mmCIF file of C-alpha atoms and ligand atoms in Angstrom:
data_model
loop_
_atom_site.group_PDB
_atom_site.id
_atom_site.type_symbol
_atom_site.label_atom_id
_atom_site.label_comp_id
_atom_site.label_asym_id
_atom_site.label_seq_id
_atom_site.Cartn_x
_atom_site.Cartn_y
_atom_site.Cartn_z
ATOM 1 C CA UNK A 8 85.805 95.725 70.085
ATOM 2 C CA UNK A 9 84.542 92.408 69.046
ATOM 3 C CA UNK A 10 82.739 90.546 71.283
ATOM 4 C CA UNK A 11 81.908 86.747 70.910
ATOM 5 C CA UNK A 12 79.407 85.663 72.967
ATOM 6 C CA UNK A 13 77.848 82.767 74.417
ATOM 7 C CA UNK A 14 75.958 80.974 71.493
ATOM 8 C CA UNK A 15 72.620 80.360 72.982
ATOM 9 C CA UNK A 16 72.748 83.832 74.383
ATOM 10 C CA UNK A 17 74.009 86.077 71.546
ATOM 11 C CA UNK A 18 71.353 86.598 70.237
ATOM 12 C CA UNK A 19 69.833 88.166 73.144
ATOM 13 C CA UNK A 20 73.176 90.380 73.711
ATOM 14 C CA UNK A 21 73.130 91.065 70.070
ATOM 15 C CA UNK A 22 69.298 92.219 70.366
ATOM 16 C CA UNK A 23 69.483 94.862 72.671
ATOM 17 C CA UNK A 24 72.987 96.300 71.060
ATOM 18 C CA UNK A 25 70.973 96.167 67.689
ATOM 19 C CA UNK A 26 67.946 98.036 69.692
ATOM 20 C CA UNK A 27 70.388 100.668 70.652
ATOM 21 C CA UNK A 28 71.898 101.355 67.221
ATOM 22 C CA UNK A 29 68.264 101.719 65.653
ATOM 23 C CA UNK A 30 67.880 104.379 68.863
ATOM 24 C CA UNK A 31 68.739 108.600 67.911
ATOM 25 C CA UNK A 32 71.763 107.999 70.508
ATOM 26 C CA UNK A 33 74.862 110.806 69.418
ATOM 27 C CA UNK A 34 78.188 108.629 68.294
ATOM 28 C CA UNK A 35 81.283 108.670 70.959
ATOM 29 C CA UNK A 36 82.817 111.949 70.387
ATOM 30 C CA UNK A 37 80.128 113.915 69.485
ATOM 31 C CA UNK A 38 79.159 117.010 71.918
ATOM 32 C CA UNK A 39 75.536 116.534 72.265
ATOM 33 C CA UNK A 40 73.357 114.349 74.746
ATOM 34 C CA UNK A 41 70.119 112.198 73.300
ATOM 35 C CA UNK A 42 66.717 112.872 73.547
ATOM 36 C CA UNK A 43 65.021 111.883 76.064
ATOM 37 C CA UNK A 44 62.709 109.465 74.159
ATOM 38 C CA UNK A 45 65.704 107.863 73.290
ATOM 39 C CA UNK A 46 66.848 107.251 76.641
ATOM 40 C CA UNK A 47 63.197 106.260 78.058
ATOM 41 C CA UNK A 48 63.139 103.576 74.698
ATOM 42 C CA UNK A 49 66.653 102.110 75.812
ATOM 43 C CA UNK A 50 65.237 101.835 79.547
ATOM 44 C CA UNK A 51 62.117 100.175 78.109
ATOM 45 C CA UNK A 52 64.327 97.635 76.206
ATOM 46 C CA UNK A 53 66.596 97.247 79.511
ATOM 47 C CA UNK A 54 63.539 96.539 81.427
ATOM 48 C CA UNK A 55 63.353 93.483 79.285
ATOM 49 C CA UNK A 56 66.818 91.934 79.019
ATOM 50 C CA UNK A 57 67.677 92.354 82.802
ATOM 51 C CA UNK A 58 64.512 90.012 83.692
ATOM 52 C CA UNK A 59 66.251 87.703 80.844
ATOM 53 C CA UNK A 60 68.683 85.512 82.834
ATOM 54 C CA UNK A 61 70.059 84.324 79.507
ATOM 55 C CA UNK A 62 70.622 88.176 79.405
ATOM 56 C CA UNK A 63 72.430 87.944 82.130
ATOM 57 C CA UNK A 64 74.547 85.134 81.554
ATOM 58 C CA UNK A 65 75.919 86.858 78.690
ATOM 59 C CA UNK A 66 76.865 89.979 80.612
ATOM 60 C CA UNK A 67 78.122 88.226 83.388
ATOM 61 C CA UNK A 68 80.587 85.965 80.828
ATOM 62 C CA UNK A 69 81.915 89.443 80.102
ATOM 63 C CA UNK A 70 81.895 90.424 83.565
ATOM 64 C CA UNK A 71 84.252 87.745 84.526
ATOM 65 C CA UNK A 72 86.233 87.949 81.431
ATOM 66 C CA UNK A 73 87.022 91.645 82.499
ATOM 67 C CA UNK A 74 87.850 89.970 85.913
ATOM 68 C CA UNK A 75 90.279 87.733 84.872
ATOM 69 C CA UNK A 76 92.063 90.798 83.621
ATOM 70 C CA UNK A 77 94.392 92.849 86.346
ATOM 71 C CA UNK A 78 93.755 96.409 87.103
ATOM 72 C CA UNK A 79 90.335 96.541 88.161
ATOM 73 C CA UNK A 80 89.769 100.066 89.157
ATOM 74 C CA UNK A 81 87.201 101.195 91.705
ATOM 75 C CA UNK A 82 83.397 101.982 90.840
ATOM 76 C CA UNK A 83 81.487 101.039 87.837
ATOM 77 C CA UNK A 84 84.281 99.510 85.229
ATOM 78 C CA UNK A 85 82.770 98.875 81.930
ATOM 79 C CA UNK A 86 82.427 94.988 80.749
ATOM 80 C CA UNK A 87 81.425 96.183 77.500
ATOM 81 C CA UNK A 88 81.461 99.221 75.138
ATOM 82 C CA UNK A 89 79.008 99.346 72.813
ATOM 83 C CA UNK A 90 81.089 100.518 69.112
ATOM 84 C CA UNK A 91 80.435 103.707 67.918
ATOM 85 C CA UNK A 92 77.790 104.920 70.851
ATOM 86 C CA UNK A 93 80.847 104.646 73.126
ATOM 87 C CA UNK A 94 77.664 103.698 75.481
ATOM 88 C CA UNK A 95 79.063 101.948 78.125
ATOM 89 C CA UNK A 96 77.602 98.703 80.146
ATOM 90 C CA UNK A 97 78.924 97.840 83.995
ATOM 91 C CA UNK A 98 77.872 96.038 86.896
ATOM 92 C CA UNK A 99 77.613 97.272 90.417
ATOM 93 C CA UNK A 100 78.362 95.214 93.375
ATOM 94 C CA UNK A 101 76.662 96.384 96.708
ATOM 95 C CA UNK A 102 77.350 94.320 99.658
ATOM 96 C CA UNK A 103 75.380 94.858 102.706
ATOM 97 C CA UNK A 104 75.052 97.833 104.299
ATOM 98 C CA UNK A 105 77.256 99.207 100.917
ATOM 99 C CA UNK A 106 77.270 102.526 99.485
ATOM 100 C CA UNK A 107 79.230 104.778 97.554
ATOM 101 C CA UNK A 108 77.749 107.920 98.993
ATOM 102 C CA UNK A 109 76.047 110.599 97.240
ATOM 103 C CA UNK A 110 77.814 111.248 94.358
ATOM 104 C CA UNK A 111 76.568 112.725 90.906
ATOM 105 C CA UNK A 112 75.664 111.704 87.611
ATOM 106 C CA UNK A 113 76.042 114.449 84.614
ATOM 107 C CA UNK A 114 74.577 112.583 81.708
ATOM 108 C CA UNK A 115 71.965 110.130 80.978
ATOM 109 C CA UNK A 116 72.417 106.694 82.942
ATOM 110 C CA UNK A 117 70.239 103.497 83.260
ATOM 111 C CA UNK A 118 70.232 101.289 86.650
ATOM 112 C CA UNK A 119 68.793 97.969 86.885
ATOM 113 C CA UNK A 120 68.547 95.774 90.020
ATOM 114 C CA UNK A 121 69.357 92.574 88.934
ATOM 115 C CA UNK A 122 69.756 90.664 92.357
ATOM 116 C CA UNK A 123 68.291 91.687 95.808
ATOM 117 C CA UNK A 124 67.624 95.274 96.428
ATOM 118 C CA UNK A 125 68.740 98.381 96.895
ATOM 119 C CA UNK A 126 67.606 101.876 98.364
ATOM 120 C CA UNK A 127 68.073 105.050 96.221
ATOM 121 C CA UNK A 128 68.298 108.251 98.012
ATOM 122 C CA UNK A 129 67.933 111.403 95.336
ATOM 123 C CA UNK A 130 68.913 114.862 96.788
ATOM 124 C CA UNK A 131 67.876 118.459 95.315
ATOM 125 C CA UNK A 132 70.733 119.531 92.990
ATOM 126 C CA UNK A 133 69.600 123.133 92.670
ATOM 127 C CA UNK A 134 69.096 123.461 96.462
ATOM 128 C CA UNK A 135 71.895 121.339 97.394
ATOM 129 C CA UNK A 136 74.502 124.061 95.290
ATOM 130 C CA UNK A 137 72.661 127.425 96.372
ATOM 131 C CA UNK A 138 72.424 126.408 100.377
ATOM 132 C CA UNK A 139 75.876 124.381 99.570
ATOM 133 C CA UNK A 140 74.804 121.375 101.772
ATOM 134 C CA UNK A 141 73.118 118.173 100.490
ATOM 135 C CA UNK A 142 69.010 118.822 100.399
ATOM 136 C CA UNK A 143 67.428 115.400 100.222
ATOM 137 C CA UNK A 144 64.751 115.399 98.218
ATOM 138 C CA UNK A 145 63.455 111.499 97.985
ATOM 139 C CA UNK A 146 63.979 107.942 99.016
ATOM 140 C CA UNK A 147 62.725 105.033 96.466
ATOM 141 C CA UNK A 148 62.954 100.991 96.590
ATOM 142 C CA UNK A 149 64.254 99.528 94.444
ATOM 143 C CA UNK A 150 63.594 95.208 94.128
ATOM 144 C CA UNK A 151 65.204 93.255 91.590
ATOM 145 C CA UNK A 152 64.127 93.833 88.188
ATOM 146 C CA UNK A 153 63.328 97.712 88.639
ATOM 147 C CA UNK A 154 65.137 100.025 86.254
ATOM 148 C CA UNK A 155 65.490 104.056 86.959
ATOM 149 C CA UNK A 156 67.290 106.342 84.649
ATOM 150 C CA UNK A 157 68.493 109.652 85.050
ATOM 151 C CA UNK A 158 68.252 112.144 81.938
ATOM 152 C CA UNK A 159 69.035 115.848 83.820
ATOM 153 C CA UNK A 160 72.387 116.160 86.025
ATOM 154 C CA UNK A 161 71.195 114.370 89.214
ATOM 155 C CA UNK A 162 72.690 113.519 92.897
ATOM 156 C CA UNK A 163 71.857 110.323 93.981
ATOM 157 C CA UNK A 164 72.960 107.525 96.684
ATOM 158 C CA UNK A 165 72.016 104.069 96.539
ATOM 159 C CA UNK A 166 72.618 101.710 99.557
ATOM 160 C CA UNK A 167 72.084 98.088 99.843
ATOM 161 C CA UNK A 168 70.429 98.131 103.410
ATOM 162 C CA UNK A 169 69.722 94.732 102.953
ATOM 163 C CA UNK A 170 71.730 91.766 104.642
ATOM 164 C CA UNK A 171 72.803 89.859 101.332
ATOM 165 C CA UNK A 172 74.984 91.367 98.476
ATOM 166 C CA UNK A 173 73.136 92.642 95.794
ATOM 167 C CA UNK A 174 73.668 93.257 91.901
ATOM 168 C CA UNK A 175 72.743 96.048 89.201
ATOM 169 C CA UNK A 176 73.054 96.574 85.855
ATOM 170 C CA UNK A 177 74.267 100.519 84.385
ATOM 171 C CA UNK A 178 74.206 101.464 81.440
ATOM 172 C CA UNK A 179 76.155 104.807 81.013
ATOM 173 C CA UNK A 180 76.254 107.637 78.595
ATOM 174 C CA UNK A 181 79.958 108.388 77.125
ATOM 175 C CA UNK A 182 79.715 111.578 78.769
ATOM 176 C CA UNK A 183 78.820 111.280 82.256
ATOM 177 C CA UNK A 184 81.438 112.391 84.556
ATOM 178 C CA UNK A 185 81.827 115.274 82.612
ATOM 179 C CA UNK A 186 81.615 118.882 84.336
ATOM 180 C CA UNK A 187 78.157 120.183 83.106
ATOM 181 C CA UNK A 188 79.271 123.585 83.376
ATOM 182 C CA UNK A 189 76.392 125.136 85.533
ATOM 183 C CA UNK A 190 77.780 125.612 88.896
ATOM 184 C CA UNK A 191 80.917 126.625 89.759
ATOM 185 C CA UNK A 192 83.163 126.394 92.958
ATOM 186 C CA UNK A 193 84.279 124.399 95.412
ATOM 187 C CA UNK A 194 82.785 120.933 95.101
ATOM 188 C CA UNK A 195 79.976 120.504 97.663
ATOM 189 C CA UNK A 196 80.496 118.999 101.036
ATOM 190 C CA UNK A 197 79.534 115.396 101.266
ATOM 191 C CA UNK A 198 79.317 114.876 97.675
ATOM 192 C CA UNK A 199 81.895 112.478 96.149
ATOM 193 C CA UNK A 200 84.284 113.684 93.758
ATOM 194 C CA UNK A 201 83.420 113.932 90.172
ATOM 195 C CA UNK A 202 86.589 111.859 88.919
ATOM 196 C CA UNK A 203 87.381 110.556 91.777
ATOM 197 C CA UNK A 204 90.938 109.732 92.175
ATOM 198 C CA UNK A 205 92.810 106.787 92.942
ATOM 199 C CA UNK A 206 94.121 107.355 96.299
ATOM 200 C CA UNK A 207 96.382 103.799 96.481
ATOM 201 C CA UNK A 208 100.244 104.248 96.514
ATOM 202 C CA UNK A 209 100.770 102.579 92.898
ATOM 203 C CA UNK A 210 104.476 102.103 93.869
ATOM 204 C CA UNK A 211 103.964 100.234 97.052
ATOM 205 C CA UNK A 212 102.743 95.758 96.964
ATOM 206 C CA UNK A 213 100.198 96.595 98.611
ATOM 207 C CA UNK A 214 98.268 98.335 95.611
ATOM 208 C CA UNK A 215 97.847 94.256 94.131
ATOM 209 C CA UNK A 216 96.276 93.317 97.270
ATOM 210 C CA UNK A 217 93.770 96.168 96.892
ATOM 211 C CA UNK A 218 93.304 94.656 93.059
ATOM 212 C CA UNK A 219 93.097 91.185 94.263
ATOM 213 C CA UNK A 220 90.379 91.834 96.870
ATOM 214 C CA UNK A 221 88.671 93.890 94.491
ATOM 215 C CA UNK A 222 88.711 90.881 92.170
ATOM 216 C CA UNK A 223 87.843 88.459 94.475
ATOM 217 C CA UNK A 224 84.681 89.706 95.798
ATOM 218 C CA UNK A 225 83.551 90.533 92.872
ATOM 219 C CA UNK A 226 83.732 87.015 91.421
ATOM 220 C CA UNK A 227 82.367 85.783 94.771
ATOM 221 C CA UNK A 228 79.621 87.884 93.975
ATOM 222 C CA UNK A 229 78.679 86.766 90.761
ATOM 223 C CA UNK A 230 79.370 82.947 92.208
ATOM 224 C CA UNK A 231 76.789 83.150 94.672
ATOM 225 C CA UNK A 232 73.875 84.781 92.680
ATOM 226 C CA UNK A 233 74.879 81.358 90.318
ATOM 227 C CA UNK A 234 72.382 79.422 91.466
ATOM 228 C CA UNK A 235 69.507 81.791 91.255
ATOM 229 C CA UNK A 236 70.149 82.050 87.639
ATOM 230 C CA UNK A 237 67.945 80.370 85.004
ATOM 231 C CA UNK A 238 70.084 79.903 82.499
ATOM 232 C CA UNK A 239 72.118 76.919 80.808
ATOM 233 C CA UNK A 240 75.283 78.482 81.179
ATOM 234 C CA UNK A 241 75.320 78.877 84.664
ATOM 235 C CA UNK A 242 77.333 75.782 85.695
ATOM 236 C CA UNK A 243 80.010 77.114 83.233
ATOM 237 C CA UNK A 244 79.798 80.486 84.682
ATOM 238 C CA UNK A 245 80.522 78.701 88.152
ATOM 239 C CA UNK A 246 83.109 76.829 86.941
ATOM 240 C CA UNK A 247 84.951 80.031 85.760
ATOM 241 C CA UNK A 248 84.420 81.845 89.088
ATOM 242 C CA UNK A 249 85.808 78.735 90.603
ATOM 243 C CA UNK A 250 88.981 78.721 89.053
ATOM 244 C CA UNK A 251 89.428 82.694 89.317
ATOM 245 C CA UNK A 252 88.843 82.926 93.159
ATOM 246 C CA UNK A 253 85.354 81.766 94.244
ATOM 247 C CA UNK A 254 85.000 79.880 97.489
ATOM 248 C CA UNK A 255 86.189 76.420 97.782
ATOM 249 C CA UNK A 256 83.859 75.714 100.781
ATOM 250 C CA UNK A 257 80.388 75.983 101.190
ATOM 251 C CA UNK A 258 79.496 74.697 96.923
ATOM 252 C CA UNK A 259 76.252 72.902 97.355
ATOM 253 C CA UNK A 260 76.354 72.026 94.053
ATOM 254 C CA UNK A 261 79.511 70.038 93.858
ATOM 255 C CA UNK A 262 79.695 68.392 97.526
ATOM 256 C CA UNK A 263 82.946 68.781 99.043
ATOM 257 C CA UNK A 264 86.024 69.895 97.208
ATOM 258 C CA UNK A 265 89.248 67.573 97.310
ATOM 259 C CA UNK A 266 92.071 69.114 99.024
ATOM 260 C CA UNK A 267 94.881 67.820 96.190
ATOM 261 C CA UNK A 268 96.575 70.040 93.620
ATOM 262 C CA UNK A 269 96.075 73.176 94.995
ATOM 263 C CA UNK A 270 98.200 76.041 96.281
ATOM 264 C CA UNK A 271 98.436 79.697 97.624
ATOM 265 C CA UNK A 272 100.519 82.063 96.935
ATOM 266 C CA UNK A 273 101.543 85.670 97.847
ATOM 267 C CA UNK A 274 99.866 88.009 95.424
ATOM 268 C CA UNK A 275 103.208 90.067 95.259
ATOM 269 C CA UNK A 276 106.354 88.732 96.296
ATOM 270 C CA UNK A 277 107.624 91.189 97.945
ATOM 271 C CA UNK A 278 104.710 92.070 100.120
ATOM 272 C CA UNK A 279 104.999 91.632 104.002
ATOM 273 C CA UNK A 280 103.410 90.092 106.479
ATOM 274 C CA UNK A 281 103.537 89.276 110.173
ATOM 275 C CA UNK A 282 101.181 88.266 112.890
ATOM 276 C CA UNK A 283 100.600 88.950 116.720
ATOM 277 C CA UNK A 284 98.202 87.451 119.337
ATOM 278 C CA UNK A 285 95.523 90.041 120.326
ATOM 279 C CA UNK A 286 93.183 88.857 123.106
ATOM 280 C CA UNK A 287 93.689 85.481 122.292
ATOM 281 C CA UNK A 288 93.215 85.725 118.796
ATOM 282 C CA UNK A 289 95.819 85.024 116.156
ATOM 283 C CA UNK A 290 96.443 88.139 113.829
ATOM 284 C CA UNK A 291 97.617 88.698 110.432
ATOM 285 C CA UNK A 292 98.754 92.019 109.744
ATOM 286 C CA UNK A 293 100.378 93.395 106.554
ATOM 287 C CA UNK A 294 102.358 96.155 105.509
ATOM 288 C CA UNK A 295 100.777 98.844 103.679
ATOM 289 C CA UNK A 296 101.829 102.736 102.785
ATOM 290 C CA UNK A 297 100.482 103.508 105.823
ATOM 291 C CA UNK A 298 101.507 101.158 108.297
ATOM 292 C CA UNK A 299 100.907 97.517 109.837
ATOM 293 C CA UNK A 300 97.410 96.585 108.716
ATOM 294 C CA UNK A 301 95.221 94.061 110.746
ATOM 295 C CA UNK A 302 93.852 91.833 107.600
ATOM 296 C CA UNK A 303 92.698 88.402 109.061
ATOM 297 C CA UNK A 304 92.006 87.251 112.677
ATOM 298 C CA UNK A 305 91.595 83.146 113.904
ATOM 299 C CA UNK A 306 90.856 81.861 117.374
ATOM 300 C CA UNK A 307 93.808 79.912 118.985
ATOM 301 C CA UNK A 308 92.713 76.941 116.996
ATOM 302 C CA UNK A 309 94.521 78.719 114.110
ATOM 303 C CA UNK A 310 97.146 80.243 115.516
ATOM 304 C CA UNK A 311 100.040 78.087 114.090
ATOM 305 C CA UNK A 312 98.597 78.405 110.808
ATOM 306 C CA UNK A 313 98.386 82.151 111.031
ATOM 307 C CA UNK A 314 102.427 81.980 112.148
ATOM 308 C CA UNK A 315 102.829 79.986 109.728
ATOM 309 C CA UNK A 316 100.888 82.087 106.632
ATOM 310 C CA UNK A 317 102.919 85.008 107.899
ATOM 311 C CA UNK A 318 106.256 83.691 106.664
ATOM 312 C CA UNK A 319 105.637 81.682 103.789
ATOM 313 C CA UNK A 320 105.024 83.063 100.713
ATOM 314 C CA UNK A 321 103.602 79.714 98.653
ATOM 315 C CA UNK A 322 101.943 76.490 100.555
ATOM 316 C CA UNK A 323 99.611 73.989 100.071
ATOM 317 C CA UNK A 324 96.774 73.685 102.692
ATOM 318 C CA UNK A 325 97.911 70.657 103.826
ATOM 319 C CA UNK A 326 101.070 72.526 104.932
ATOM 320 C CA UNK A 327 99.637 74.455 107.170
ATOM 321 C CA UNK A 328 100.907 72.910 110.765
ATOM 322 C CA UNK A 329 97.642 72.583 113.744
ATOM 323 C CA UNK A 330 95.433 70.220 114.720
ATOM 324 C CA UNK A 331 92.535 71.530 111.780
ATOM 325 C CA UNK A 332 89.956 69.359 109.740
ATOM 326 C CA UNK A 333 89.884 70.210 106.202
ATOM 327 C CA UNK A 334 87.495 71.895 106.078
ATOM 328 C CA UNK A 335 88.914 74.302 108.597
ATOM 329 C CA UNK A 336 91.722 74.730 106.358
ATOM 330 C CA UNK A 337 89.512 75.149 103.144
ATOM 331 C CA UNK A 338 88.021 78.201 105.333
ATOM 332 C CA UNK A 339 91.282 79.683 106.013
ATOM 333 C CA UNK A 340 92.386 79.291 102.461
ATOM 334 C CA UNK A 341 89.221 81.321 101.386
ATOM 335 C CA UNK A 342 89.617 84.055 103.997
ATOM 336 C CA UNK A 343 93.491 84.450 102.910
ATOM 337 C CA UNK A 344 92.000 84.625 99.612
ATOM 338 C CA UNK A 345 89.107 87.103 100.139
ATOM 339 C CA UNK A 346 92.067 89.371 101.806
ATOM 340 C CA UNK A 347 93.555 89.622 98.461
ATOM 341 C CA UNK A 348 97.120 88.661 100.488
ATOM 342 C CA UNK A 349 97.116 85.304 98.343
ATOM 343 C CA UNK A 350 95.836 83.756 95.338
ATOM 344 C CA UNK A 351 95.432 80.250 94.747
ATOM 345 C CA UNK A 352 97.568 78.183 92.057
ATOM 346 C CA UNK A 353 97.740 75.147 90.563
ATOM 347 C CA UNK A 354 94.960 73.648 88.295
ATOM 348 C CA UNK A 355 94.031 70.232 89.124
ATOM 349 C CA UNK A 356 91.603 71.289 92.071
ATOM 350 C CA UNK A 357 88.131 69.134 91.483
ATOM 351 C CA UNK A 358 85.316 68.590 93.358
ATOM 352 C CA UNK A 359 83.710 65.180 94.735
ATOM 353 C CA UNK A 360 80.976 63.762 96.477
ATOM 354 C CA UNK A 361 82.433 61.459 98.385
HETATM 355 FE FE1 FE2 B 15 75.052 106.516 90.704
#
């Protein structure tokens, strides 16, 4: 894979993949795991570049340019594979109150807050697999800029407990995922499945509004830890999340966005919609494998629009019928956005202070 990179920033990119070659890391394919000096001089050299926002800037260019890309899969999907190593690099996007539950890690690893916090709760894997039941074992804090590794097979679950989203940095070994080989039955209760499998219909619509919300959160994400970041490319990183999803309202840095030149559409053509009122709120249900799926709710104020959203598949916000400011449109465009039910078209959006 080549990668060009931001130019201010490359070279800070380039360092750390140049660190890593010099590093006694095995190439992709081979069988055996690295010493552990290796891994504790690759977490050293991590320790640097994630306080590096320039750092970050380059990672996060890659981020969204594997954002912009369709078939985002759950968990930790590589934005970068380092050549040769097959050592892979991925961001992790907690919001609050977010977990992925205890779950285990078979080869080396490398986790850096970047942004906010996070708790890490590490469980005894020996004790856990002879009582069969989940023994925990510790509970660290973790504040932006700390970086833990693992080297042995571990079980871990981080959770943001926090109230704002927060961001890490992993860097994976090639090999993790794979079954070490030292316990044997049925997988342990509460612990997530090693490869765990994608449980969304992949022949129903629905499975692109999954993708879509993915997407969107993720770049909303990465748009609001924008203006933390000290780094020259940050207003072109905004930019880019603006014109792959991020929020149209609430931009302090651009004033109020226009309203012209802008449209939503249904992420899949054929998926269906249809809305109810529910205790005097307007509701917006799709149709998924399973059934009729509650997806946005608005207070009488919105309920023509919601009617409305439910049977048209393309519309401007200035189509939407109700007695709403625009900036009470802007909001609904965002939620039907963050849904993943639409997507918004159309490239002359701009922003003004007026
Ligand atoms: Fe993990």
């Amino acid at each position: 894979m080549h990668v060009v990179l931001l130019d201010s920033t490359a070279v800070r990119f380039d360092d750390l993949c140049t660190a890593l070659q010099a590093l006694e890391f095995p190439s992709d394919g081979e069988r055996d795991h690295p010493e552990l000096r290796a891994v504790l001089a690759a977490r050293s050299s991590i320790q640097d570049a994630v306080l590096d926002d320039d750092f970050l800037a380059s990672c996060l260019h890659l981020e969204l340019q594997l954002l912009e890309r369709d078939e985002l899969r759950p968990g930790l999907v590589p934005f970068f594979t380092m050549p040769g190593l097959g050592i892979r690099f991925a961001f992790g996007y907690w919001p609050p109150g977010g977990s992925p539950g205890p779950h285990e890690h078979t080869a080396w690893t490398i986790t850096a807050v970047c942004r906010n916090e996070l708790e890490v709760l590490t469980y005894d894997r020996e004790e856990s697999y002879s009582r069969r039941e989940l023994v925990l074992k510790n509970r660290f804090p973790a504040s932006a800029g700390k970086v833990g590794y693992i080297y042995e097979p571990c079980i871990h679950a981080p959770i943001n407990n926090s109230s704002r989203w927060s961001l890490s940095f992993h860097m994976t070994s090639p090999r993790d995922g794979e079954d070490p080989g030292d316990v044997c039955g049925d997988p342990l209760p509460g612990l997530l499945e090693r490869a765990r499998p994608d449980r969304t219909n992949s022949d129903h619509v629905y499975r692109k509004v999954i993708e879509r919300r993915r997407q969107v959160r993720r770049i909303r994400a990465i748009g609001n830890m924008l203006p933390s970041l000290n780094s020259t490319k940050a207003s072109s990183l905004s930019d880019k999340c603006t014109a792959l999803g991020g929020f149209m309202t609430d931009r302090p840095e651009s004033g109020k966005p226009t309203r012209h030149g802008f449209a939503l559409e249904r992420v899949h053509k054929d998926l269906e919609l249809s809305y109810r009122l529910d205790a005097g709120m307007a509701v917006l249900y799709s149709e998924t494998p399973t059934g009729s799926l509650k997806e946005l709710a608005l207070d009488s104020l919105g309920r023509e629009a919601i009617a409305f959203v439910s049977k048209e598949r393309s519309f401007t916000i200035e189509d939407m019928p109700g007695d709403l400011s625009t900036e009470e449109r802007l909001h609904i465009a965002d939620a039907l956005e963050e849904t993943g039910l639409y997507v918004k078209i159309g490239d002359d959006y701009a922003c003004t202070s007026d």
